[in-house]
Coordinates of C-alpha atoms in Angstrom, one line a residue:
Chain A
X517 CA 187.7 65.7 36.9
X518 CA 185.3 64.5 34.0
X519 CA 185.4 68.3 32.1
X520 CA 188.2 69.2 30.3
X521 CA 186.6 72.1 28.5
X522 CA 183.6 74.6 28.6
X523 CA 181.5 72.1 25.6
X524 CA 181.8 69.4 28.5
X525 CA 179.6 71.2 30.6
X526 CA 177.4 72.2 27.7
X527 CA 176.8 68.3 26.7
X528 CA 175.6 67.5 30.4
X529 CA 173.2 70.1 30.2
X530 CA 171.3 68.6 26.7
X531 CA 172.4 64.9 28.3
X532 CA 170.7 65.7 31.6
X533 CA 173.3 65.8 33.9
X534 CA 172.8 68.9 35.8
X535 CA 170.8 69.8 38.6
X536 CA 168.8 73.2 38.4
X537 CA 167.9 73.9 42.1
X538 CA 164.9 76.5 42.2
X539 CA 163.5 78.2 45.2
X540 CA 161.7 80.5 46.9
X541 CA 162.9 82.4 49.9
X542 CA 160.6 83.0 52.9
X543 CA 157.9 86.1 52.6
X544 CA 157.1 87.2 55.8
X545 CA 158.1 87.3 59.6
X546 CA 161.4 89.8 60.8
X547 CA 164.5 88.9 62.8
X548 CA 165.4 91.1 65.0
X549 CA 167.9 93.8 63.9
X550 CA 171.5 93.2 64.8
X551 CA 173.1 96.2 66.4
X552 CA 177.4 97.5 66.7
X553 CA 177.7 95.8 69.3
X554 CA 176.3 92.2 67.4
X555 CA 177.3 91.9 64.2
X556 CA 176.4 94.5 62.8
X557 CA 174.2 92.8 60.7
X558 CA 171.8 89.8 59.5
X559 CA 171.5 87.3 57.3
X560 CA 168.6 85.4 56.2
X561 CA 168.9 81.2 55.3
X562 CA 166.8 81.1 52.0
X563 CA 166.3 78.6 50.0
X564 CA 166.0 74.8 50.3
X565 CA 163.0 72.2 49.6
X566 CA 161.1 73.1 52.1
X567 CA 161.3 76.8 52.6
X568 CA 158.3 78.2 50.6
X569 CA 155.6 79.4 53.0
X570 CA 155.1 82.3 54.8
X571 CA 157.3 82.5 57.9
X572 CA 161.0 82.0 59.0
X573 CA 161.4 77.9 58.7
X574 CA 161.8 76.7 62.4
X575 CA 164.0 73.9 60.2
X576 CA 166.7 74.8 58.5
X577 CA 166.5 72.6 54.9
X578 CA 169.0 71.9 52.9
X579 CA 169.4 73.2 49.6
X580 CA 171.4 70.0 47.9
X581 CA 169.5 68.0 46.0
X582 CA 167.7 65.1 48.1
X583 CA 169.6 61.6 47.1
X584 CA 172.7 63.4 45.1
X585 CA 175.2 63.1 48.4
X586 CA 178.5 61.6 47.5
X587 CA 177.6 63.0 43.5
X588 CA 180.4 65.7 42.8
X589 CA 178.5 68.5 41.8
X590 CA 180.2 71.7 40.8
X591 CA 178.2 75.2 41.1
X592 CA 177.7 76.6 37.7
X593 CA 175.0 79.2 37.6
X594 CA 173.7 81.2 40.4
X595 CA 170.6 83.4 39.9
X596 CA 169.2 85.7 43.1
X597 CA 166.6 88.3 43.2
X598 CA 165.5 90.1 46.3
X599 CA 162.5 93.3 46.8
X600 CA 165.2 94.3 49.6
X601 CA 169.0 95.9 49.3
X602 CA 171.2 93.2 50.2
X603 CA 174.1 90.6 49.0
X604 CA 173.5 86.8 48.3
X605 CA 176.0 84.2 48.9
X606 CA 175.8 80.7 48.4
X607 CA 177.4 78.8 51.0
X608 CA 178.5 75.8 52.8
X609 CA 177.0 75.9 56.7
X610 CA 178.6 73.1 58.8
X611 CA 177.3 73.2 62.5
X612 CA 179.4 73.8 65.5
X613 CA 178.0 73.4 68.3
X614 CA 174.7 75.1 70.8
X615 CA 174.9 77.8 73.2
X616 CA 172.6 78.3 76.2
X617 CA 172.2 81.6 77.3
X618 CA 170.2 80.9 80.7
X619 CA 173.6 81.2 83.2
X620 CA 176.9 82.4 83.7
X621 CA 180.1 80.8 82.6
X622 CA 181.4 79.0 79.5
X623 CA 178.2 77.9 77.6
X624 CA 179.1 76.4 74.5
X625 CA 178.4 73.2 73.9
X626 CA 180.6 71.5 70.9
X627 CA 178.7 69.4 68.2
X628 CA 180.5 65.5 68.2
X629 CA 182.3 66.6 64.7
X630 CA 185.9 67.9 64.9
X631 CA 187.1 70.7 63.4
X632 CA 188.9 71.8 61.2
X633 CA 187.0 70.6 58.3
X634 CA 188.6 70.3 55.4
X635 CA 188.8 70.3 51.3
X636 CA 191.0 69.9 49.1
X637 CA 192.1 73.0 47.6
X638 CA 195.3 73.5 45.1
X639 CA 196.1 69.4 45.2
X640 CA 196.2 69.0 49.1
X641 CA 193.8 69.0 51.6
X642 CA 193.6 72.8 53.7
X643 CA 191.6 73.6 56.6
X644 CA 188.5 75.9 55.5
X645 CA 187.8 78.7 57.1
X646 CA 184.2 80.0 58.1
X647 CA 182.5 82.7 59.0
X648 CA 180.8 81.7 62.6
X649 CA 176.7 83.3 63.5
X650 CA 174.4 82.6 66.0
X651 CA 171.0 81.2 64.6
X652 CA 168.3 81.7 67.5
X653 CA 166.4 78.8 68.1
X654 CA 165.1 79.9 71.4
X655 CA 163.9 83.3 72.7
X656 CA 165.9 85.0 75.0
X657 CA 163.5 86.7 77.8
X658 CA 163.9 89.2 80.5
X659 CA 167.2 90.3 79.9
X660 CA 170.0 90.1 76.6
X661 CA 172.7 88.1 77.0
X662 CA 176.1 89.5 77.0
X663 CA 179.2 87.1 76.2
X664 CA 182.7 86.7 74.9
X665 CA 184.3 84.0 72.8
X666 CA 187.7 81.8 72.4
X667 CA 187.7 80.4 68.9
X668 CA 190.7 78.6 66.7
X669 CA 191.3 81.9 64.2
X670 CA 191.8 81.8 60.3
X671 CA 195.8 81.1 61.0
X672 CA 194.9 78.2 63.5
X673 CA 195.8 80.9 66.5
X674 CA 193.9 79.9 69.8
X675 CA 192.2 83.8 70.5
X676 CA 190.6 84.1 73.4
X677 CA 188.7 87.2 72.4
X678 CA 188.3 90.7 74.6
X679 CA 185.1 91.9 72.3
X680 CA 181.5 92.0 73.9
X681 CA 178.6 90.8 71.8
X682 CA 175.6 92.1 73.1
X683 CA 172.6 90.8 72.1
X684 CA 170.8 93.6 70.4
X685 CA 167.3 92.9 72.0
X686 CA 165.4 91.2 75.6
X687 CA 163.4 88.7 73.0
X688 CA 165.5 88.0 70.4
X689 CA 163.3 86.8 67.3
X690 CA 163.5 83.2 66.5
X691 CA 165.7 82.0 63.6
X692 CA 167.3 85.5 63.8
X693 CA 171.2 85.1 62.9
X694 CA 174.1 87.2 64.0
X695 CA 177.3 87.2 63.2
X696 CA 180.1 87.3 65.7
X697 CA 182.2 90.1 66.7
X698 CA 186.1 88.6 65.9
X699 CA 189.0 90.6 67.6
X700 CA 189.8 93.3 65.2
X701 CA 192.5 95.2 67.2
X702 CA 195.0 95.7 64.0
X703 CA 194.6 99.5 63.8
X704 CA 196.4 99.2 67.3
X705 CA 198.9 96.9 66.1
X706 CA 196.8 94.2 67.3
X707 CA 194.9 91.2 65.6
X708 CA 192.6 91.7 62.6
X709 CA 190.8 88.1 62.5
X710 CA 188.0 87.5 59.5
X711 CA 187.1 83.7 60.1
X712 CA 187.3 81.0 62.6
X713 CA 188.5 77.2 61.8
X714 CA 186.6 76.6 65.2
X715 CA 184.7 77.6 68.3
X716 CA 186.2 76.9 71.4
X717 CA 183.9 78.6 74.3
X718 CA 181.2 81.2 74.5
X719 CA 181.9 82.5 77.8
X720 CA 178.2 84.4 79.2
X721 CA 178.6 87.6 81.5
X722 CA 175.1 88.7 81.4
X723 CA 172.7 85.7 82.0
X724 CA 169.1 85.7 80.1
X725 CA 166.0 84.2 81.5
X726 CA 165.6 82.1 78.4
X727 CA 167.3 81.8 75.2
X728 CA 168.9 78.9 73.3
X729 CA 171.1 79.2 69.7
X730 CA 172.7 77.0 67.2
X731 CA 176.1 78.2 66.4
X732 CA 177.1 77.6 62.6
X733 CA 180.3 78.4 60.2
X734 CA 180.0 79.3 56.8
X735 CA 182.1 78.4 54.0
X736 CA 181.8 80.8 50.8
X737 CA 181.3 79.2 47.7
X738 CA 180.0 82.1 45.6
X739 CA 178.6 85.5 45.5
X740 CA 176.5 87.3 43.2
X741 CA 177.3 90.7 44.8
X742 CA 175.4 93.1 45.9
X743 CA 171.6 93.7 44.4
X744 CA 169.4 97.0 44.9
X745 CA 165.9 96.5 45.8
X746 CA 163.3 95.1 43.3
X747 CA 166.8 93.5 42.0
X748 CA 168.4 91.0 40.0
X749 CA 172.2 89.5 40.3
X750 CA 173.9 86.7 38.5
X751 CA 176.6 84.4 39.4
X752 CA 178.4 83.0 36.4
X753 CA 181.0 80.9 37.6
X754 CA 181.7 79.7 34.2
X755 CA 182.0 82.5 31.6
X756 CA 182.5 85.3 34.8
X757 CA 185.9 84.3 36.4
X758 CA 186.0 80.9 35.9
X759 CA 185.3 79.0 39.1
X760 CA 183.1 76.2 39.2
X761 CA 183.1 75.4 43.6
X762 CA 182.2 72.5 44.2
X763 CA 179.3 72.5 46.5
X764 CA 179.8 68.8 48.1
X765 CA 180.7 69.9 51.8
X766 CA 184.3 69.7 53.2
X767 CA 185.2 67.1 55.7
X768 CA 185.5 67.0 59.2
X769 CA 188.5 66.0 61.3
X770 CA 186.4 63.4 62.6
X771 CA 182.8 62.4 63.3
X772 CA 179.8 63.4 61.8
X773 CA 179.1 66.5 60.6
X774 CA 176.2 68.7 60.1
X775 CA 176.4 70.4 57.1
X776 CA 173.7 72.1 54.8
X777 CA 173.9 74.0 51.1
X778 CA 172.4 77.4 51.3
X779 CA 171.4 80.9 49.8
X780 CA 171.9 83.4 52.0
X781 CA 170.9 87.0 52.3
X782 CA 173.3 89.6 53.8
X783 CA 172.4 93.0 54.9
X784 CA 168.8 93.3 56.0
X785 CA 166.6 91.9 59.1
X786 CA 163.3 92.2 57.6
X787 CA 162.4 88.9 55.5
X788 CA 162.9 89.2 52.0
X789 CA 160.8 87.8 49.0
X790 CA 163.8 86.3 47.1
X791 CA 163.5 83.7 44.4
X792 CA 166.7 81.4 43.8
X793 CA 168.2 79.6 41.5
X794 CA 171.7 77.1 41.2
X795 CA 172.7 75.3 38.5
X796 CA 174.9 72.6 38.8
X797 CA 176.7 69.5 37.1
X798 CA 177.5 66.1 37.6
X799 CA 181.3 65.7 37.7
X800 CA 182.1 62.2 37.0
Chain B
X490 CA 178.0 75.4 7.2
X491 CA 178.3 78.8 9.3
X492 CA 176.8 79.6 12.1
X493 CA 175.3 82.6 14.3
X494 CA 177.3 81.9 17.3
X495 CA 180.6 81.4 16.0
X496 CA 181.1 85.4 15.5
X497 CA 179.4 88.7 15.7
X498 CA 180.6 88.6 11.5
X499 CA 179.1 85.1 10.7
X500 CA 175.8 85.9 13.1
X501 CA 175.6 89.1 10.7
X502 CA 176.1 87.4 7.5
X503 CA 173.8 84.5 8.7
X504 CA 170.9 87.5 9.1
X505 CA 171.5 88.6 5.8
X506 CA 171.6 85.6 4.0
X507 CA 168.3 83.8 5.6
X508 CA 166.6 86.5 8.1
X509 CA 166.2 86.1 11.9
X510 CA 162.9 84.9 13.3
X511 CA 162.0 87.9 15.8
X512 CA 158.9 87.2 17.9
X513 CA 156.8 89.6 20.3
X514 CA 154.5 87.9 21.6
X515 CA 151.8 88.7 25.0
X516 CA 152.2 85.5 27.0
X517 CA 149.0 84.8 29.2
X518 CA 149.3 82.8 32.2
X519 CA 146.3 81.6 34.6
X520 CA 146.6 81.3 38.0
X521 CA 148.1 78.3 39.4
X522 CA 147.8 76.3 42.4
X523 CA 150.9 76.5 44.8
X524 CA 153.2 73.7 44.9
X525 CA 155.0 72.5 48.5
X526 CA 157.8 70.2 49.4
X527 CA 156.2 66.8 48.2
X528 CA 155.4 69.1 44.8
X529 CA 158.8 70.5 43.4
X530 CA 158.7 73.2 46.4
X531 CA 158.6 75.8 43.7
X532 CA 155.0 77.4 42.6
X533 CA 155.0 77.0 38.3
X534 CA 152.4 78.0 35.2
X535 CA 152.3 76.7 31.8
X536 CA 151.2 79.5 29.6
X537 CA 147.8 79.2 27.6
X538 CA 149.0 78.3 24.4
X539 CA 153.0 77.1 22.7
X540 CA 154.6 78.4 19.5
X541 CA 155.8 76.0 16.5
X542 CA 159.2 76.8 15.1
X543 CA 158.9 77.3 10.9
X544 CA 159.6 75.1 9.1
X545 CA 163.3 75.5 7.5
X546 CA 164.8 74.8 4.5
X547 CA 168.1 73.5 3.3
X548 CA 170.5 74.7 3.8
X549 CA 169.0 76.6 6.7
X550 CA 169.6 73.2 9.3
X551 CA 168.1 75.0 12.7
X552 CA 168.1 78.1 14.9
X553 CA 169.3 78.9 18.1
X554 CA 167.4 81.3 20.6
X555 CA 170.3 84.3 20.6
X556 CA 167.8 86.4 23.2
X557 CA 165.0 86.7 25.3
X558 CA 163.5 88.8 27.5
X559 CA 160.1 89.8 29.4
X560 CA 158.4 92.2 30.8
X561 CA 156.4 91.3 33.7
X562 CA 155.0 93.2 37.1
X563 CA 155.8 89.9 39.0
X564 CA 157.8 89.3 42.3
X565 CA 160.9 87.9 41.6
X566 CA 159.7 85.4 39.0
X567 CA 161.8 83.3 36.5
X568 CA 160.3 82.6 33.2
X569 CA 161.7 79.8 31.0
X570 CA 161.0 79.6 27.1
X571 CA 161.6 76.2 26.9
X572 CA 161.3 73.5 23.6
X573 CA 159.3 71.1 24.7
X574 CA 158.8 67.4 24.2
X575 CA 154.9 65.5 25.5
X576 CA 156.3 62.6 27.5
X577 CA 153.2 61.1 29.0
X578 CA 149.5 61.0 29.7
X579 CA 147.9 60.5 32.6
X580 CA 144.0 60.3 32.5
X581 CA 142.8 60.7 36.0
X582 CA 139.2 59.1 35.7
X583 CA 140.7 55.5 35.2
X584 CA 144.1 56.1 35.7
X585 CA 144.5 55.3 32.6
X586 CA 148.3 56.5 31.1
X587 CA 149.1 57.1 27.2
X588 CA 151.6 58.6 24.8
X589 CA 154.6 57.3 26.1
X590 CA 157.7 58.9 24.6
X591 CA 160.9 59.8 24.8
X592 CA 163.2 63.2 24.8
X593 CA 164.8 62.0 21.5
X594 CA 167.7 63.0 19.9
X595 CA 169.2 66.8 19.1
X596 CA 172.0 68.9 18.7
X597 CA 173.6 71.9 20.5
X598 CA 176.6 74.5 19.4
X599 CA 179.8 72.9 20.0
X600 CA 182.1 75.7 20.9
X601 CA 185.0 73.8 19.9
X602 CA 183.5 73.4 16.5
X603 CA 182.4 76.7 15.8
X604 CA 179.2 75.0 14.4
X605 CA 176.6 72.5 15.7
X606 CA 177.9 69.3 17.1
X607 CA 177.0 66.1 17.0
X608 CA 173.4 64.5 17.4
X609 CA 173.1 63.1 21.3
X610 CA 170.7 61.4 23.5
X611 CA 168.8 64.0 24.6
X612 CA 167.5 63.9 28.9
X613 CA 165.6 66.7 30.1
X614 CA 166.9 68.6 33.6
X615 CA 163.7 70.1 34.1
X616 CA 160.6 67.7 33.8
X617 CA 157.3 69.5 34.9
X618 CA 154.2 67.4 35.7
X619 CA 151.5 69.9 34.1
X620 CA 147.6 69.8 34.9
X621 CA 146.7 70.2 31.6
X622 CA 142.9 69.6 32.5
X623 CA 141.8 70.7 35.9
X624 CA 142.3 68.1 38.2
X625 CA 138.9 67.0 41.0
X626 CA 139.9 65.3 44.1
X627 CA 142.4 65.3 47.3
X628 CA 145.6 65.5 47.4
X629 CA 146.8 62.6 44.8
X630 CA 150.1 60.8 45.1
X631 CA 151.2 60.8 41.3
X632 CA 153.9 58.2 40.1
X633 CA 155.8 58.7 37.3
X634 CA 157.9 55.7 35.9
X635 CA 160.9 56.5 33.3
X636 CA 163.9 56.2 31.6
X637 CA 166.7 58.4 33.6
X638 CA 169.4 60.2 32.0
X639 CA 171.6 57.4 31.8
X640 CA 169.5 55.3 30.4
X641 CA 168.5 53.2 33.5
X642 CA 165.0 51.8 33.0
X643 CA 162.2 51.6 36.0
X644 CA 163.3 54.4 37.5
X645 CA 160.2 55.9 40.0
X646 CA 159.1 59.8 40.8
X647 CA 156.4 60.2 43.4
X648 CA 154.7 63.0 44.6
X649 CA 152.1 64.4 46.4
X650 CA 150.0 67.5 44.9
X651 CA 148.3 69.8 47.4
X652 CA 145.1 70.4 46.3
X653 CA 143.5 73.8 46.7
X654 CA 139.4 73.4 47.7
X655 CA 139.7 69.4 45.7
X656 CA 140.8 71.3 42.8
X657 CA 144.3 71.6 41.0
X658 CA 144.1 74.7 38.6
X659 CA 145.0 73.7 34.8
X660 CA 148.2 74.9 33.6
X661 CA 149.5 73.9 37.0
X662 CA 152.9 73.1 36.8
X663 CA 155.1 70.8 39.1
X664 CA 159.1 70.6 39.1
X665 CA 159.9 67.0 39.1
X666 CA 163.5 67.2 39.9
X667 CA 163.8 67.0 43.7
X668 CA 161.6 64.1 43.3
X669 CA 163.5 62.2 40.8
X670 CA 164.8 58.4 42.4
X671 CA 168.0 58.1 44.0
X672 CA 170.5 60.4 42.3
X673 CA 168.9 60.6 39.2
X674 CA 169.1 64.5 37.8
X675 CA 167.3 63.8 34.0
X676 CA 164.7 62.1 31.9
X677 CA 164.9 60.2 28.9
X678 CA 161.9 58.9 28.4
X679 CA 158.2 58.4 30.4
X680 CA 157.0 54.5 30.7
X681 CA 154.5 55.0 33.0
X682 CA 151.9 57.2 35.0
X683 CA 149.6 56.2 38.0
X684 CA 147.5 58.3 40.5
X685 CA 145.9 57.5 43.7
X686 CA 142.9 59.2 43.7
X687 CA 140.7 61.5 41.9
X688 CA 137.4 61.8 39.7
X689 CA 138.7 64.1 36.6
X690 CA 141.8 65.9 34.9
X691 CA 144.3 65.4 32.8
X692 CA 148.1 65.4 33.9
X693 CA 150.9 65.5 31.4
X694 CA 154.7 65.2 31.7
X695 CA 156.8 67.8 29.8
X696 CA 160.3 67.4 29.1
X697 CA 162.0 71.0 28.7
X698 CA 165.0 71.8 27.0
X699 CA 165.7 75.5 27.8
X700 CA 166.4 77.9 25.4
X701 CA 166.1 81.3 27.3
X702 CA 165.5 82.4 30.6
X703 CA 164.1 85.8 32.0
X704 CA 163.5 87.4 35.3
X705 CA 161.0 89.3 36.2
X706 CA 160.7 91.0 40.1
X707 CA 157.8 93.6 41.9
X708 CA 158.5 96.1 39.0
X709 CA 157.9 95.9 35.2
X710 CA 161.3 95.1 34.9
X711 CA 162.6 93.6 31.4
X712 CA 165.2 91.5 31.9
X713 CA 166.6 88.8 30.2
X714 CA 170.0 86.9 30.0
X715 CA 171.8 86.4 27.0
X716 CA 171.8 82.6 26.1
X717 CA 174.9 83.1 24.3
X718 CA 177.3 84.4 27.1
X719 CA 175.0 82.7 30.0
X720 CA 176.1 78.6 30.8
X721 CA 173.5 77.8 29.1
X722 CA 173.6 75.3 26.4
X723 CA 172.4 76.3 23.2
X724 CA 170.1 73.6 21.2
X725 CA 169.7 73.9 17.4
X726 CA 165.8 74.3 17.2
X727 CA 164.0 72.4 14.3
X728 CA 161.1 73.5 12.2
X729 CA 158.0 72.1 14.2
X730 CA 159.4 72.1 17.6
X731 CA 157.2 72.8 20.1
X732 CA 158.2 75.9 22.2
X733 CA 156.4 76.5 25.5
X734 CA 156.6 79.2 28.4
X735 CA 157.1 78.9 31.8
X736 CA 156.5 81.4 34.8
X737 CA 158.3 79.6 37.9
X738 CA 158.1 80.9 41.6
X739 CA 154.6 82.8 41.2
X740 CA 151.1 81.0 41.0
X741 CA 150.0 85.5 39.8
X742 CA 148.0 85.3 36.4
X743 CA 148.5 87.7 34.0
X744 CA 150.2 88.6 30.6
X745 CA 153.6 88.6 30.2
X746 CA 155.0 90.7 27.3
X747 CA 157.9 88.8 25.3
X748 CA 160.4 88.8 22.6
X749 CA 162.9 86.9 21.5
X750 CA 165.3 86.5 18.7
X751 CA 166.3 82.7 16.4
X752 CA 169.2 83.0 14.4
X753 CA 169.7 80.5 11.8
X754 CA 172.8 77.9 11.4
X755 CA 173.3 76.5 8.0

């Protein structure tokens, strides 16, 4: 690591080596509303180069700077305001795989990468767990698919899951995200599971006439916490817990993976108008 | 030498010794044109008019911004008081380019020091391509040659304004950043400016060093962060620096109501 102390960082501000990554989140257009019995709720992918405009991006950008992959950059600030109630992460997304919602049976289609992925955390590498959703990129129609899972848990246990995840609606907005329903059973001295290190099947019971998603794990790097409407909330990894993630994505157990830097929005399905901003420095 | 940051005791003998410089100010923005992916992705205003730092005197050696905050009616906006440095020219009607310059040289508080450090090369991480005469024509490809922050020479940033009716609004202001070459994150120094197209306007290249930073969302909310506790370096101002103000995610005119608070190091 290049930094030995906080005036390290300070110099590669006046020096030029940090990146400030400003954006706008997305101002119109509404996902639909996840329900009990899927998720419980949204979360909106802000943020990125190519986000500004006025509807939900039908291509999800990346919010690393273009050119700085294989630079070690470490988070530093993170700035987020919102006009609705909600909490903002930034994250790590590393794509899994697709599911097709159009028939019966196991419908999940793995990505080529392998998971786990990995970082290296506390001197050796560890397997990184993530938070798995469902990003729509094709309407369901007629009827909402019903479905159950088998993932790789938090642990590395194989579950194959007994919860239903309805989807909460017949035409499921496009780029509306859901996240999925992990076996919570410990209240019954059962399983209380809170991230995946894969996804194994996506096993449909109710069939839709239409309806294709992406399904995508996220890897927490930061959180500002939650914001009130017409809100500000600040991140400061440096001076507020001292953290400094770095925001380079893990690794895969093999092949290539998909992987994309992100604001997100937690909470609410109607679009916010968010602003962004990540500071980060070069460490080398 | 003492100095403001050091401790809540030296900033209050520092005040009584030499006086802070407070400023309220109404900062007037005009409406922009909105930038896309090819143009910084984020939407950006210079303000009408910048602010000189006073002159010092020994053994008064430079200010630092201790606060800063506005009041604006503005969606989730970020406004930047920043000191800036002209880096280059562009005359459109001949593409003709001028006042090449560099970020120089400066100083920030050195927390190990308790006072300000040394002098260093200075690169800015926020270079704004500015209309700072209203630009006639179609959606130009601008090219901006320079020094990066390490000092590599050559270096290329091109983009590609979106015009708004074959006009870009003065006080338009691009984020050069995500355009930068390679993995390039700074600017030393501007060599060179071309355009392809266009019969008038004037486009200039601002380095910024940032000095405070306020928010501002759909109420007239003051906020502000304070540069001493924030990650934020903090430069030693000197008399006849150039300060300017930025409003960044919102092309809305208007006047912004601001104050903000130097504290000097001697």
């Amino acid at each position: 690591m290049s930094v030995s102390n906080i005036q390290d960082i300070m110099n590669k501000e006046i020096t030029g080596d940090v990146c400030l990554l400003l954006s706008s989140g997305i101002t119109t257009g509404t996902q639909t509303a996840a329900g009990a019995a899927s998720g419980g709720m949204n979360l909106q992918i802000g943020g990125g180069f190519q986000s500004i405009g006025t509807t939900l991006p039908s291509t999800l950008a990346d919010a690393y700077p273009p050119g700085m992959t294989g630079n070690p950059l470490r988070a530093l600030f993170l700035n987020a305001s919102s006009s609705r109630i909600q909490s903002m992460l930034l994250v790590r997304m590393y794509k899994i795989g697709t599911v097709n919602f159009t028939a019966t049976g196991q419908r999940f289609t793995h990505d080529a990468a392998t998971f786990p992925v990995t970082r290296t955390q506390m001197g050796q590498s560890q397997n990184v767990p993530l938070i798995p959703f469902l990003y729509m990129t094709t309407n369901m129609s007629t009827t909402a698919a019903i479905f159950t899972i088998k993932y790789v848990n938090q642990a590395g246990t194989t579950v194959t899951g007994a919860r239903t995840f309805t989807m909460p609606a017949i035409n499921t907005a496009l780029q509306s995200c859901f996240f999925f329903n992990l076996e919570n059973t410990l209240s019954v001295g059962g399983r209380w599971d809170n991230a995946i290190q894969d996804m194994l099947e996506i096993n449909v019971t109710t069939a839709s006439a239409a309806g294709i998603a992406d399904v995508w794990g996220m890897e927490i790097l930061g959180a500002t916490g939650v914001m009130g409407a017409t809100n500000f909330a600040n991140k400061n990894f440096c001076n507020q817990g001292f953290s400094l993630p770095d925001i380079n994505p893990a690794l895969p157990t093999s092949g290539t993976l998909i992987s994309k830097l992100a604001p997100i929005g937690v909470g609410s399905s109607a679009t916010m108008i968010s602003y962004y901003n990540l500071k980060a420095f070069v460490d080398s | 030498m003492a100095s403001p940051l050091r401790s809540v005791a030296d900033h209050m003998a520092q005040e009584s010794a030499y006086g802070d410089w407070q400023l309220l100010w109404e900062h007037r923005v005009t409406a922009a044109t909105a930038a896309n992916a090819n143009s910084g992705s984020i939407s950006g205003t210079r303000s009408i008019g910048t602010i000189t730092v006073p002159t010092m005197t020994s053994p008064v050696i430079g200010a630092y911004c201790t606060s800063f905050n506005v009041t604006a009616a503005t969606t989730s906006t970020k406004y930047v008081l920043a000191d800036e440095t002209t880096l280059g020219v562009l005359t459109v009607s001949g593409n003709s380019f001028s006042g090449a310059a560099s970020m120089g040289t400066g100083k920030i508080y050195d927390h190990t020091l308790g006072a300000a450090g040394s002098s260093q090369t200075l690169a800015t991480h926020m270079p704004m391509l500015v209309v700072t005469t209203a630009f006639a024509g179609s959606n130009p490809v601008v090219t901006v040659t320079y020094t990066n922050q390490a000092g590599t020479t050559g270096r290329t940033c091109t983009m590609t304004l979106p015009t708004s009716g074959s006009v870009l609004a003065i006080n338009t202001s691009y984020f050069m950043a995500p355009h930068l070459q390679g993995s390039d994150t700074g600017i030393r120094a501007v060599t060179g400016m071309s355009i392809s197209t266009g019969s008038a306007g004037v486009l200039t290249v601002f380095g910024l060093i940032p000095v405070g930073i306020s928010e501002a969302n759909s109420q007239a909310v003051s906020t502000g962060f304070n540069p001493i506790l924030a990650p934020i370096a903090n430069y030693l101002l000197q008399g006849g620096d150039r300060l300017a103000f930025y409003q960044i995610g919102s092309t809305i005119a208007g006047a912004r109501m601001c104050h903000a608070t130097f504290s000097p190091e001697s």
